Amino acid sequence: MGFRPFVYKAALYAKVTGQVLNTPEGVLIEVQGAPDQLAAFEATFSSTIPPLARIVTWERETIEPKHGEDLFCILKSTGGHGHQVLISPDVATCDDCIADMRDPAGRRHRYAFTNCTNCGPRYTITRSIPYDRATTSMSCFPLCPDCLEEYENPLDRRFHAQPNACPVCGPRLWLTDKAGRTLCENFDAVRSTADLLRGGGLVAMKGLGGFHLVCDARDQKAVQLLRDRKNRRDKPLAIMVRDLDAARALCVLSETEEELLCGRQRPIVLATARRNTGLAPGLSPDTEFLGLMLPYTPLHHVLFAELHRDDMPAALVMTSGNASSDPICLGNREALRRLGGIADHFLLHDRDILIRCDDSVLRVADGQPMFMRRARGYTPAPIDLAQDGPVVLGVGPLLKNTLCLTKGRQAFVSQHIGDLEHLEAYGFFREICAHLQDILQVEPAAVVHDLHPDFLSTTFARESGLPCLPLQHHFAHIHAVLAENGHIGPALGLALDGVGLGDDGTLWGGEALLVNTAQLEHRRLARFSQIMLPGGDAATREPWRLARACLHALGIHAPGEKSWPWLSDHAAADRVVGQVLDRRINSPLSSSCGRLFDAVSAMLGLCDEISYEGQAAIRLEAIQDKNEKGVYSCPMIEYEDIIELDTRTLFAQVHADWLKGEEADRISRRFHLGLIDGLAGLCELLAGKRSCSTVALSGGVMQNLTLATELPRTLTKKGLTVLTHRDMPPNDACISLGQAAYGRLVLHP
Ligand SMILES: [Zn+2]
Ligand SMILES: [Zn+2]
């Protein structure tokens, strides 16, 4: 992270002697000099440290002077147990390196693996600790004399830059057809790739944490071909453009969005797309938001320089190189095998990717960044916790899985792993679990898993030989928000989510919970009205079944004068579902918030069947008429043991307005506002009853921008303190963190 050269320069400047080295316990600095010199040396650390460095703790002690010490030097790293030095996340190419690549006279002109101490690959090329060239996939590229000189010169920008390379000694590029036959190499390969993309081709490009499937985002035929071959009908496709100006031409960007786009993590940012920008239609068919990112590897910069035309800046679709829900591809042969049916050409290189890592995705809600997916650029940076505690492993849920290990006052959440429904993803999960334990040099004292007995993550926990602690899905959501905010004590938690198994055997997902992290108290205080999910998982894939279940709950068993929107395509299935609901066969009860959104979306004819998770709710949110002021009522029903947020009544108003022929965009708005109003009223009531004014918000539905913006505002107006996610997505990616945080409370109350 450029820390030792920084120390070296500080020592030269302060005229002290001594040494610096990486040790298993951290960076060890020994300095010797007059008191004012020592003070000047130490002052450097409080004024400036390198951009990628982060001092977590700082300890000092005085030792006996060493005689005969007349230099300051950097010593070789030592490995071993108890390592405290963190591996940095991957960092986007810095401006100095971009300048090197643009310099026709320089030795790195157009070199696609240019990097320095301030930028380049880290996490994805590092096998184990300590982070040194020998433990990275650069170990097979011996440095040439010029690179070695840079590497050994403490005053050079590339001093100890582990991935340092040049065209003489470093990795090389080549382009192949889908049979793996090499067509051309190095810069010619980039130029040919640019030609192929301009001609409408689909190219698989090896990147930092995996492969991307790439095509021209302005070429409708190419985009459709990619969708067809990848079997990705409607799910949004992210695009990359050359620079911020090009991004501004395509999207309306706020200051925060621009900062995120240009930051060294370079995530995909969801921003409002402008109209008529010449992009292919259908990049993001369900919303006005477009996933946008800027180049983050030297290869991206070299490629965009070749693609650039003055009239219209290039825009490339860059989507994960995988087939449907498999993990992103890693190796050259693996890519040729798995992506051969999608891409026509492959731009490959010989620097191995050791750790898979997808692009991160963020959006901005009410001026604050919100993660949708946390991976490249952020992993393995830790999340700070309020308290020290034992090492606990959280193994995460089924979908959007991540895993989390705690160490001291930090939690290390893995990159996005994916859906643990496939063996490939499970392999990736086990790989990352071992890797995290290795780089952190820790062994967990316990493992926390979901209540669901059939998840592969649960199986993994049970077979680990470690003490196992089960934790209900939505309590884990709330523990995650509380851990990110360092909250200790009681809090109300709203979990607005898809479905998760509850401790009463029903499926939860619209819950108000009480979590007290000081006394480890868990209580379910309220829930949404329950509906049946006819066909179980089928109801998740076909939202019309949920609309049908909501109508059934209202005692409506057949359409009146207005036919239900799904009957044209699903009349036969509808009759079966009617019988299934009457007899309560294979129709688990659920209080899920996400499924309520699905039901409303289907009732309005917006989505019968989904082709990706969240699609029905995304369409419902997108059509809202923001000028509409009407609000449906969402009352509460108090039972002896629980309060019900009467979302059945909310749905009844949706249905009544739909029957009247009211516009769907106005109904959608009234529904959103009604739900927010109902939730705020519920929180106010519970806050009074429990004398607790803190409300934590989590769950996949909190990715809905209307809720993410309006719900905290409404709660704040009622005098409540609102906690939301800062470091993790509100979706199931945060579960592992909540599990691990809970495990520490159990072991170490
Ligand atoms: Zn650099
Ligand atoms: Zn070299």
Tab-separated table of N, CA, C and O and ligand atoms in Angstrom, residues 107-108 142-148 150 164-170, ligand 2:
chain	number	residue	atom	x	y	z
A	107	ARG	N	8.445	3.715	-21.861
A	107	ARG	CA	8.557	2.269	-22.077
A	107	ARG	C	7.255	1.533	-21.762
A	107	ARG	O	7.153	0.337	-21.968
A	108	ARG	N	6.274	2.247	-21.263
A	108	ARG	CA	4.980	1.598	-21.003
A	108	ARG	C	3.876	2.138	-21.917
A	108	ARG	O	2.706	2.036	-21.610
A	142	PRO	N	9.713	-12.659	-13.720
A	142	PRO	CA	10.872	-12.006	-13.094
A	142	PRO	C	11.045	-10.595	-13.657
A	142	PRO	O	10.861	-10.379	-14.857
A	143	LEU	N	11.367	-9.668	-12.787
A	143	LEU	CA	11.493	-8.277	-13.206
A	143	LEU	C	12.708	-8.088	-14.113
A	143	LEU	O	13.778	-8.629	-13.843
A	144	CYS	N	12.555	-7.292	-15.170
A	144	CYS	CA	13.684	-6.925	-16.024
A	144	CYS	C	14.529	-5.893	-15.267
A	144	CYS	O	14.070	-5.334	-14.268
A	145	PRO	N	15.758	-5.620	-15.728
A	145	PRO	CA	16.618	-4.682	-14.979
A	145	PRO	C	15.951	-3.320	-14.739
A	145	PRO	O	16.055	-2.773	-13.640
A	146	ASP	N	15.243	-2.792	-15.738
A	146	ASP	CA	14.612	-1.479	-15.558
A	146	ASP	C	13.525	-1.520	-14.482
A	146	ASP	O	13.412	-0.623	-13.653
A	147	CYS	N	12.706	-2.562	-14.525
A	147	CYS	CA	11.627	-2.670	-13.536
A	147	CYS	C	12.189	-2.945	-12.145
A	147	CYS	O	11.676	-2.443	-11.145
A	148	LEU	N	13.279	-3.737	-12.107
A	148	LEU	CA	13.892	-4.056	-10.820
A	148	LEU	C	14.439	-2.785	-10.167
A	148	LEU	O	14.318	-2.595	-8.954
A	150	GLU	N	13.294	0.240	-10.525
A	150	GLU	CA	12.147	0.973	-9.955
A	150	GLU	C	11.692	0.327	-8.650
A	150	GLU	O	11.405	0.992	-7.667
A	164	ASN	N	4.454	-4.714	-10.359
A	164	ASN	CA	5.182	-3.893	-11.334
A	164	ASN	C	5.573	-4.738	-12.556
A	164	ASN	O	5.990	-5.880	-12.420
A	165	ALA	N	5.417	-4.150	-13.724
A	165	ALA	CA	5.703	-4.881	-14.963
A	165	ALA	C	5.869	-3.904	-16.112
A	165	ALA	O	5.460	-2.753	-16.016
A	166	CYS	N	6.466	-4.385	-17.191
A	166	CYS	CA	6.571	-3.597	-18.422
A	166	CYS	C	6.477	-4.567	-19.594
A	166	CYS	O	6.460	-5.781	-19.396
A	167	PRO	N	6.441	-4.054	-20.822
A	167	PRO	CA	6.298	-4.971	-21.966
A	167	PRO	C	7.450	-5.975	-22.067
A	167	PRO	O	7.277	-7.057	-22.630
A	168	VAL	N	8.618	-5.639	-21.511
A	168	VAL	CA	9.760	-6.551	-21.607
A	168	VAL	C	9.576	-7.764	-20.696
A	168	VAL	O	9.830	-8.902	-21.088
A	169	CYS	N	9.128	-7.519	-19.483
A	169	CYS	CA	9.129	-8.615	-18.503
A	169	CYS	C	7.737	-9.050	-18.042
A	169	CYS	O	7.597	-10.085	-17.405
A	170	GLY	N	6.714	-8.277	-18.328
A	170	GLY	CA	5.423	-8.530	-17.700
A	170	GLY	C	4.462	-9.355	-18.526
A	170	GLY	O	4.818	-9.913	-19.567
B	2	ZN	ZN	10.123	-4.791	-16.977
